[in-house]
PDB file of C-alpha atoms and ligand atoms in Angstrom:
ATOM      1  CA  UNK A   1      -7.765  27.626  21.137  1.00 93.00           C
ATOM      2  CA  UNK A   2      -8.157  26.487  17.795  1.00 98.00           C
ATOM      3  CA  UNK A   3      -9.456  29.279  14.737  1.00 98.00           C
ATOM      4  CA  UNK A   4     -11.785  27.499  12.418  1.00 98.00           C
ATOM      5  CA  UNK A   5     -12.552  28.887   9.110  1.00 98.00           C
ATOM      6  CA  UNK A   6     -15.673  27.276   7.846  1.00 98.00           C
ATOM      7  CA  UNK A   7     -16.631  27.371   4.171  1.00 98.00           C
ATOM      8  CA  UNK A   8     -20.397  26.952   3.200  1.00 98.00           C
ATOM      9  CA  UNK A   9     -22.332  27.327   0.011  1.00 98.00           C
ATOM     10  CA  UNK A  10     -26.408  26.910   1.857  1.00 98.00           C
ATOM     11  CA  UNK A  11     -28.172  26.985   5.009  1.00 98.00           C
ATOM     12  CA  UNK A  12     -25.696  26.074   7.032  1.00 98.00           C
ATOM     13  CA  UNK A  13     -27.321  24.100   9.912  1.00 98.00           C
ATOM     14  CA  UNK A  14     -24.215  22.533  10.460  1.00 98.00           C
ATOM     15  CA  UNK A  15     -22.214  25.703  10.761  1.00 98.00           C
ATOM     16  CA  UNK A  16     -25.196  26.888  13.477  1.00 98.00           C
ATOM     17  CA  UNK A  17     -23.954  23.349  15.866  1.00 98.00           C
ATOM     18  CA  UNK A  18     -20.545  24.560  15.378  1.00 98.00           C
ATOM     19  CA  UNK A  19     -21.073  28.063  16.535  1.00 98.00           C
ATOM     20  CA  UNK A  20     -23.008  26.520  19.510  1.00 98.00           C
ATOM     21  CA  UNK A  21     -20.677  24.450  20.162  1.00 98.00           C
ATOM     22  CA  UNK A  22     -18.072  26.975  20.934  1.00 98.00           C
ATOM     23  CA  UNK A  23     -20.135  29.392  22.369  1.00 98.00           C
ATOM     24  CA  UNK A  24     -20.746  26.486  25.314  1.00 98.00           C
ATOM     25  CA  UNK A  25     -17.245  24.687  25.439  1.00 98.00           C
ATOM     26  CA  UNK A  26     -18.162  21.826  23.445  1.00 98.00           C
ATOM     27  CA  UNK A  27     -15.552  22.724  20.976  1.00 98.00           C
ATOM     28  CA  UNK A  28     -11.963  24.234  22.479  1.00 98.00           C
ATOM     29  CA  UNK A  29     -12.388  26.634  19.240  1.00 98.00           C
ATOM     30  CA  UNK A  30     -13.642  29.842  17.687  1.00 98.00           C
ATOM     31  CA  UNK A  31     -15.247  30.465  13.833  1.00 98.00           C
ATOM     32  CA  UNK A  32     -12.575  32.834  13.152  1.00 98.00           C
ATOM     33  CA  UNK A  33     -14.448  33.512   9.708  1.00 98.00           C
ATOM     34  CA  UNK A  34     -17.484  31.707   7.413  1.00 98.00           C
ATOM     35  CA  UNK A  35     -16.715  32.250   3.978  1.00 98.00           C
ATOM     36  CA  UNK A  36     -19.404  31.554   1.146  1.00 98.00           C
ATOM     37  CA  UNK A  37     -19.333  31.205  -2.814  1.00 98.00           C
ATOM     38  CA  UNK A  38     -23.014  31.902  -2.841  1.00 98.00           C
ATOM     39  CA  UNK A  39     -24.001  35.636  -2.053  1.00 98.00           C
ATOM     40  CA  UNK A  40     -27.545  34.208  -0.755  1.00 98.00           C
ATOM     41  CA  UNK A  41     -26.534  31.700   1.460  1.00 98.00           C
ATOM     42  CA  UNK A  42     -28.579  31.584   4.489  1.00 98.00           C
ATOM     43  CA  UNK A  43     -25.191  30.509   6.442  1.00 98.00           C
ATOM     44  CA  UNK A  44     -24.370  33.997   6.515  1.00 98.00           C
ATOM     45  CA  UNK A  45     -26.879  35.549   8.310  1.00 98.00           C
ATOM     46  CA  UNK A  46     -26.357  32.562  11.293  1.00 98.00           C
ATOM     47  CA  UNK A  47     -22.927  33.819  11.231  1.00 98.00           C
ATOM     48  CA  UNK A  48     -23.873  37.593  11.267  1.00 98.00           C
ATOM     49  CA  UNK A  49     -26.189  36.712  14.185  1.00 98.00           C
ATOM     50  CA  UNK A  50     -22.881  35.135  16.237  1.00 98.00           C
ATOM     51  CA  UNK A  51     -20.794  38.398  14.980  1.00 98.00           C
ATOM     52  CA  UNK A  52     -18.875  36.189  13.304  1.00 98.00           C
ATOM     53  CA  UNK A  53     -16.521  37.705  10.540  1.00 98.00           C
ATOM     54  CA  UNK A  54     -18.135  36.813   6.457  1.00 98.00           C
ATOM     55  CA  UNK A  55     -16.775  36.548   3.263  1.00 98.00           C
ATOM     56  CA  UNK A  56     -18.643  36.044   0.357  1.00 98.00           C
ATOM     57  CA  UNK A  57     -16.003  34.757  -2.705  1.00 98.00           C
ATOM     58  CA  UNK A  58     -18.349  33.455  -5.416  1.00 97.00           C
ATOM     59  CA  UNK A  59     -16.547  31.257  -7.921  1.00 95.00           C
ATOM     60  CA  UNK A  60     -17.711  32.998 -10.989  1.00 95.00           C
ATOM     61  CA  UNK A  61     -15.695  35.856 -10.371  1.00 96.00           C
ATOM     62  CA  UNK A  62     -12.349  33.601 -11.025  1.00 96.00           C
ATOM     63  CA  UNK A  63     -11.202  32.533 -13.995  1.00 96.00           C
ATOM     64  CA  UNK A  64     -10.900  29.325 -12.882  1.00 96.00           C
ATOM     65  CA  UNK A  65     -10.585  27.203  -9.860  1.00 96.00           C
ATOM     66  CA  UNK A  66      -7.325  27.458  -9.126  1.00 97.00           C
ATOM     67  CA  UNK A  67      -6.953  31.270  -8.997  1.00 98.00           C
ATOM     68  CA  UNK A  68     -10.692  30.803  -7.164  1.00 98.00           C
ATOM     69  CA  UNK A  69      -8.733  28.322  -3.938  1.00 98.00           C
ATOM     70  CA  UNK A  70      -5.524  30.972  -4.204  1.00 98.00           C
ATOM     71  CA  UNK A  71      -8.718  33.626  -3.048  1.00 98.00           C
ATOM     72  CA  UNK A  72      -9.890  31.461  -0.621  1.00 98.00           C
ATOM     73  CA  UNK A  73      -6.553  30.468   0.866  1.00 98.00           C
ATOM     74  CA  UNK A  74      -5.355  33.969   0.901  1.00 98.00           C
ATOM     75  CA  UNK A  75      -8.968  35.100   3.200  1.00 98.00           C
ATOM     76  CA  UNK A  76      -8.244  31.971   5.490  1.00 98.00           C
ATOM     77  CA  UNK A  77      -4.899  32.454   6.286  1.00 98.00           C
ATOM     78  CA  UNK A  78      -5.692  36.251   6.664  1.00 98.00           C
ATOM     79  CA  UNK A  79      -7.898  34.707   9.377  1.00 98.00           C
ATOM     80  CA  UNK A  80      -5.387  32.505  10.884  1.00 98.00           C
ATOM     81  CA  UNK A  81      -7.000  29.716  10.532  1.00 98.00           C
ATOM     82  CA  UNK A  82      -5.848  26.484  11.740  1.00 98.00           C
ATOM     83  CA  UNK A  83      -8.457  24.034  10.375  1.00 98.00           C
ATOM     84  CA  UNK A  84     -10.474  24.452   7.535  1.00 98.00           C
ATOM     85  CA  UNK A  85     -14.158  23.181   7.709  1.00 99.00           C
ATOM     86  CA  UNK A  86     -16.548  22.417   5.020  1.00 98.00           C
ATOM     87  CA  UNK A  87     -19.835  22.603   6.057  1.00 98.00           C
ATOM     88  CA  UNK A  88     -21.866  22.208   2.876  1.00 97.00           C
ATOM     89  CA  UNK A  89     -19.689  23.663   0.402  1.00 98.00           C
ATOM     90  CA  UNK A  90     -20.522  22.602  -2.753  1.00 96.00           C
ATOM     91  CA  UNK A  91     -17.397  23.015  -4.813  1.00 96.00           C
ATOM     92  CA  UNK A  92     -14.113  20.692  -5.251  1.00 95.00           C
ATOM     93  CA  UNK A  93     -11.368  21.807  -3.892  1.00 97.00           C
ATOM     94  CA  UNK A  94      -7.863  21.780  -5.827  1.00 97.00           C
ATOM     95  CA  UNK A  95      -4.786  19.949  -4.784  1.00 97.00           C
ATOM     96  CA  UNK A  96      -3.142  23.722  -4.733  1.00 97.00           C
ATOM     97  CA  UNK A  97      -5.753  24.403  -2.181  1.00 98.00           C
ATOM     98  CA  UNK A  98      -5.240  21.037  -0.220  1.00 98.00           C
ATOM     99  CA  UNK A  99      -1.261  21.946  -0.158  1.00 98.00           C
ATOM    100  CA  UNK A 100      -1.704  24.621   1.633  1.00 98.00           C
ATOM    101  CA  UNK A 101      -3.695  23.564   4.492  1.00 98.00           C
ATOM    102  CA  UNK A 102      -2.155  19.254   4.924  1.00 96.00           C
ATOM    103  CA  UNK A 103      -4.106  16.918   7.503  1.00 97.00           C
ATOM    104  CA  UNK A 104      -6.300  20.309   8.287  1.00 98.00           C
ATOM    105  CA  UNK A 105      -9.475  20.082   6.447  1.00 98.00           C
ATOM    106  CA  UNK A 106     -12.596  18.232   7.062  1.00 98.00           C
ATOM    107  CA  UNK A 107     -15.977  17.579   5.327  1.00 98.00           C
ATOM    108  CA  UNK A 108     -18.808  15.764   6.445  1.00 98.00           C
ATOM    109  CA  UNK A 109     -20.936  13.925   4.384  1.00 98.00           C
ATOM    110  CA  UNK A 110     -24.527  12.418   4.473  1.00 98.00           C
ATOM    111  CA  UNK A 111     -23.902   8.611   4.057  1.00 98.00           C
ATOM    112  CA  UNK A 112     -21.640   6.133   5.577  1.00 98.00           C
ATOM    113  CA  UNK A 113     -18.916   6.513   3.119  1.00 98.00           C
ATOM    114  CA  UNK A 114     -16.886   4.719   1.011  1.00 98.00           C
ATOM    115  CA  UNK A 115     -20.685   3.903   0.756  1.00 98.00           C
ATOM    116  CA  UNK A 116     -22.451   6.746  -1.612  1.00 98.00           C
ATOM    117  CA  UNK A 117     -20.154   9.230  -1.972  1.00 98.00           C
ATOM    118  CA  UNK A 118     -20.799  12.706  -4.046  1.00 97.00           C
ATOM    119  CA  UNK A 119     -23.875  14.138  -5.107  1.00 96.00           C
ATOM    120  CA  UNK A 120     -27.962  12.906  -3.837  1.00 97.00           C
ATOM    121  CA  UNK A 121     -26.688  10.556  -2.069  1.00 97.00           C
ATOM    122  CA  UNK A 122     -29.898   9.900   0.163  1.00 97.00           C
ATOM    123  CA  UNK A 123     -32.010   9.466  -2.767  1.00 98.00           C
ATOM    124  CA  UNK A 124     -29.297   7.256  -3.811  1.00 98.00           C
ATOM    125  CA  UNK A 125     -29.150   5.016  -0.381  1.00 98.00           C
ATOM    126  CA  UNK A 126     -33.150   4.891  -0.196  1.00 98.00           C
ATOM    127  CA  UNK A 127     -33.196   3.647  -3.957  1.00 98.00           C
ATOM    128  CA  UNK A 128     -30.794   0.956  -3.064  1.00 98.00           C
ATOM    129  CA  UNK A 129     -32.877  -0.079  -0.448  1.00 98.00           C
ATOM    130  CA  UNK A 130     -29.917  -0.223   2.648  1.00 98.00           C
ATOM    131  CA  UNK A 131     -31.307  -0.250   6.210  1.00 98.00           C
ATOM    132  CA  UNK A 132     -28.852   1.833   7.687  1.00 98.00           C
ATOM    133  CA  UNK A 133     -27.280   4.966   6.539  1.00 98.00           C
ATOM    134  CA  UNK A 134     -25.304   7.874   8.259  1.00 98.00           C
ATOM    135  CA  UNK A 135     -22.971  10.223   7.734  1.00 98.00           C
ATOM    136  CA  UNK A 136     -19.460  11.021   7.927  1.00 98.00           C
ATOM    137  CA  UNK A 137     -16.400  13.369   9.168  1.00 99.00           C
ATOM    138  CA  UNK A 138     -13.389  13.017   6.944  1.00 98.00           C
ATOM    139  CA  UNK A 139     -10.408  14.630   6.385  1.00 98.00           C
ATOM    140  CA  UNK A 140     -10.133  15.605   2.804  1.00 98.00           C
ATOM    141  CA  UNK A 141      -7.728  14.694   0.589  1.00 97.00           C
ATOM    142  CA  UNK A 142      -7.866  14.735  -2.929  1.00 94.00           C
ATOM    143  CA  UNK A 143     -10.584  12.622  -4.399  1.00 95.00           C
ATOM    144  CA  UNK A 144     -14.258  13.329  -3.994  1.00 96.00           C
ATOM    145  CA  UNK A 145     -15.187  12.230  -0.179  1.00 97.00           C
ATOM    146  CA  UNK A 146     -12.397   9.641  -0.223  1.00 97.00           C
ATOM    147  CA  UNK A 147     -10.207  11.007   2.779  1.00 98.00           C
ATOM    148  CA  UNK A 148      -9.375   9.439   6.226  1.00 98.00           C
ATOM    149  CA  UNK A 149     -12.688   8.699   8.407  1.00 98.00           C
ATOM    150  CA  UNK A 150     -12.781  10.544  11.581  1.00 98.00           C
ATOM    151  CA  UNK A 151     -16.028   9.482  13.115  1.00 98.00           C
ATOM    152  CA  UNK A 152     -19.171   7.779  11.558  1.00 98.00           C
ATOM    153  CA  UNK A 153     -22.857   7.937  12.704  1.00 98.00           C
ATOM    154  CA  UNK A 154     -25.770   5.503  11.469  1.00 98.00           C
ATOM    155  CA  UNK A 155     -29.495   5.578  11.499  1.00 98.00           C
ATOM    156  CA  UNK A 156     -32.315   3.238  10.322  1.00 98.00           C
ATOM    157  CA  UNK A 157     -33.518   3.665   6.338  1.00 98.00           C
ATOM    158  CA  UNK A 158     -36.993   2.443   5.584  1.00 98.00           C
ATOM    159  CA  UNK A 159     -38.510   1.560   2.244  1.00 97.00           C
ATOM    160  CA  UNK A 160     -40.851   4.336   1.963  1.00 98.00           C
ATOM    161  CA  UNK A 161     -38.483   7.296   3.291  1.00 98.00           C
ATOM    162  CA  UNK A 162     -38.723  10.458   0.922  1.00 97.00           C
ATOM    163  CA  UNK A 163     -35.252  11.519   0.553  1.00 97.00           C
ATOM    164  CA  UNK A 164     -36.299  14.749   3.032  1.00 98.00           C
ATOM    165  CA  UNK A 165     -37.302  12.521   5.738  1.00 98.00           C
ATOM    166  CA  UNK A 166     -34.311  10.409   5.811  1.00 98.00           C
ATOM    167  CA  UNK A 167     -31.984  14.003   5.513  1.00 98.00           C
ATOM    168  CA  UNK A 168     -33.662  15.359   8.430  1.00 98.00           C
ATOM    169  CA  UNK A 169     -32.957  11.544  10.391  1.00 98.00           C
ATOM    170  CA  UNK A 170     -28.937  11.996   8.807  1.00 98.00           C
ATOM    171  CA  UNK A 171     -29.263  15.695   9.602  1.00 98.00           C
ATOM    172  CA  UNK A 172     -29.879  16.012  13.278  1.00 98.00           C
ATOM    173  CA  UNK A 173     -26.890  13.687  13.707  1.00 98.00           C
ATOM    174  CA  UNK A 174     -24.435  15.320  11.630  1.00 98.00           C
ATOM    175  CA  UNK A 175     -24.993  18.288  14.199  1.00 98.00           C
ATOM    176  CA  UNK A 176     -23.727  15.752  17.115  1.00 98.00           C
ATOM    177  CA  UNK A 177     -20.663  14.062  14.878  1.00 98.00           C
ATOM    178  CA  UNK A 178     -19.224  17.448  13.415  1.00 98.00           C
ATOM    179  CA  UNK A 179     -18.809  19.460  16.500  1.00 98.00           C
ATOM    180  CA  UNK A 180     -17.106  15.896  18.007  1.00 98.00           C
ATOM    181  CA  UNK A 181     -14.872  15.423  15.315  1.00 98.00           C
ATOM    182  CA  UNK A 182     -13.748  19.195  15.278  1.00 98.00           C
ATOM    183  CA  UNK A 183     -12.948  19.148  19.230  1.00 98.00           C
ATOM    184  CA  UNK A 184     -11.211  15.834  18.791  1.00 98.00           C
ATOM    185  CA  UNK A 185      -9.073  17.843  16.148  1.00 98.00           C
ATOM    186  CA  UNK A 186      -8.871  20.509  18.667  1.00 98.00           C
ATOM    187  CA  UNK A 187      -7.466  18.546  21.709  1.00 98.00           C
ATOM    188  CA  UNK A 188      -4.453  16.795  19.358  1.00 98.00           C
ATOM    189  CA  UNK A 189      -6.036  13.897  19.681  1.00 98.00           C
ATOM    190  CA  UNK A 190      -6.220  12.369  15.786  1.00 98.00           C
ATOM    191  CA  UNK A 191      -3.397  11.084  14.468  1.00 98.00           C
ATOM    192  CA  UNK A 192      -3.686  10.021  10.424  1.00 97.00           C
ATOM    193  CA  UNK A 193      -1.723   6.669   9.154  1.00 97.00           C
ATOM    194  CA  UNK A 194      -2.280   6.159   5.805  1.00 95.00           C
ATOM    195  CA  UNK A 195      -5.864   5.553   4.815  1.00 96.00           C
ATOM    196  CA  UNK A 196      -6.838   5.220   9.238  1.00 98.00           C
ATOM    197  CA  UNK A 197      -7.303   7.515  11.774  1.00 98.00           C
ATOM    198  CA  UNK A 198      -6.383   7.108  15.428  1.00 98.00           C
ATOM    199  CA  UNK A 199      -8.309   8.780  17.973  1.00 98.00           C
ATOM    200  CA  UNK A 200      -5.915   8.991  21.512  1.00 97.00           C
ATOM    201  CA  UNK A 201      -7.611   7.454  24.800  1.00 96.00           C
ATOM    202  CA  UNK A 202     -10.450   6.372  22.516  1.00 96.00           C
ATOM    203  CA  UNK A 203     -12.623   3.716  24.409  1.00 94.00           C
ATOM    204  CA  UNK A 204     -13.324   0.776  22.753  1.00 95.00           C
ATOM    205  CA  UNK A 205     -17.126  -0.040  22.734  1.00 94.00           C
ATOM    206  CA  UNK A 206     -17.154  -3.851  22.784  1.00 94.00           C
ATOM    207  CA  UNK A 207     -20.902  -4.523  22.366  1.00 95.00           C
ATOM    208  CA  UNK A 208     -21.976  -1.932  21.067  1.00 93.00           C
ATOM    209  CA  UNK A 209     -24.654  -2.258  17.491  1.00 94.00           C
ATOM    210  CA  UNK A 210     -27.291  -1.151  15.505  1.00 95.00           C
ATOM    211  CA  UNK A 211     -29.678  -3.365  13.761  1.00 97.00           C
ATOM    212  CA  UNK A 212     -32.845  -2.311  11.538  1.00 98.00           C
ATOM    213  CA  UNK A 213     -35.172  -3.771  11.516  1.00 97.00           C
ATOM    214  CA  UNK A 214     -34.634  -5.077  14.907  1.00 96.00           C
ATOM    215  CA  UNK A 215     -34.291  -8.457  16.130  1.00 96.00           C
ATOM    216  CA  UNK A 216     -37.103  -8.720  18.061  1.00 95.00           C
ATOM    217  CA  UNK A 217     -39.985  -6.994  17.852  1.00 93.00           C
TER     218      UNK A 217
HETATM  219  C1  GRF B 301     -25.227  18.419   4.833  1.00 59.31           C
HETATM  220  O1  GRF B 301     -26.137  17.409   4.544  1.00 59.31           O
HETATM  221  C2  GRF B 301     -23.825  17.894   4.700  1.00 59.31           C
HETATM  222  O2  GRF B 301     -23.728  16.547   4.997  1.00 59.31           O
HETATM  223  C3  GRF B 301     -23.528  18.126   3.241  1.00 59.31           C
HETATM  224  O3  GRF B 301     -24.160  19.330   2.920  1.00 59.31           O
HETATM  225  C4  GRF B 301     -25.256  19.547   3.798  1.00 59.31           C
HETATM  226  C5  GRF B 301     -25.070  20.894   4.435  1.00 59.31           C
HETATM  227  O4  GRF B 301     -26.178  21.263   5.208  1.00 59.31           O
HETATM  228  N1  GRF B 301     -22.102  18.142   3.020  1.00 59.31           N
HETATM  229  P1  GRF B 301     -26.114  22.600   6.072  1.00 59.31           P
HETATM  230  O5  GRF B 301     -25.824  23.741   5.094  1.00 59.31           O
HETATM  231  O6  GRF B 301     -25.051  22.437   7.093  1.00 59.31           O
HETATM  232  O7  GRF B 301     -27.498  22.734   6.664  1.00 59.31           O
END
């Protein structure tokens, strides 16, 4: 059974799908621990709720990031944690960090990367005007939301969305694609080649599309 150690920085709504995800079989796993850089982070108290262990290691207590990831490191493997999951964490992680934990962290991220990566990025894909948008489970490697796709998710984007609107349309599928991705993680069943990653027994959906607006009305 796989440990996860998930790392927030918010409200972790993502983190909550995980937990429930384990707590019904979905997920093959346990949160072994949730550890947060921000004291006030709303994730905790979801975690607290599950029993789940917390750490709170705030980044302005380290001199600087490196000596910040050695803290974070040290509390995970403490943990014995065998994948590391971001689940709105909002700070970079080092290549010392990455080292330490290879092929064994993922992030998800709301757009259909390499499409919009880093910061506001629904604001970003509404003001570009795209008709579809997403989000994303990667692996993480060293560049900002540049790693190995695991699995992708789209919806529709219309021309008057408010950026809150089209998070809470990205949102409530993030919920389905993260817990998915972690459990494919869990059964050994993604193998990374270069920039692809291979998901065993994976059906292939021939016909399968989405189209917005639709073809017909
Ligand atoms: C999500 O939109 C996720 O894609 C991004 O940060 C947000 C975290 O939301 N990486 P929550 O804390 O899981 O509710």
């Amino acid at each position: 059974m796989i440990r996860l150690g998930i790392l927030v920085s918010g409200s972790g709504s993502n983190l909550q799908a995980i937990m429930d995800s384990c707590v019904c079989g979905d997920i093959d796993g346990m949160v072994a621990v949730v550890i947060s850089n921000v004291e006030e982070a709303y994730a905790l108290k979801r975690a607290e709720n599950y029993d789940i262990p917390t750490k709170v290691i705030s980044h302005e207590h380290y001199p600087d990031r490196v000596n910040f990831d050695m803290q974070l490191v040290k509390t995970l493997k403490e943990f014995d944690v065998g994948l590391v999951v971001l689940a709105g964490f909002m700070r970079i992680l080092t290549p010392e960090f990455l080292k330490h934990f290879p092929g064994r962290i993922m992030n998800i991220h709301p757009a259909l990367l390499p499409s919009f990566p880093g910061l506001e990025v629904r604001q970003k894909a509404i003001d570009h005007g795209v008709k579809l948008s997403g989000c994303s489970v990667h692996f993480v490697d060293d560049g900002v939301d540049t790693g190995p796709i695991i699995i992708q998710a789209a919806v529709p984007v219309y021309p008057d969305d408010s950026k809150e609107e089209l998070k809470d349309r990205i949102l409530a599928l993030e919920h389905k694609i993260y817990p998915r991705a972690i459990q494919l993680f869990a059964q050994g069943r993604l193998d990374i080649v270069e920039r692809k990653v291979f998901i065993r027994d994976q059906v292939k959906e021939k016909t399968a599309y989405m189209v917005n607006p639709p073809l017909e009305d």
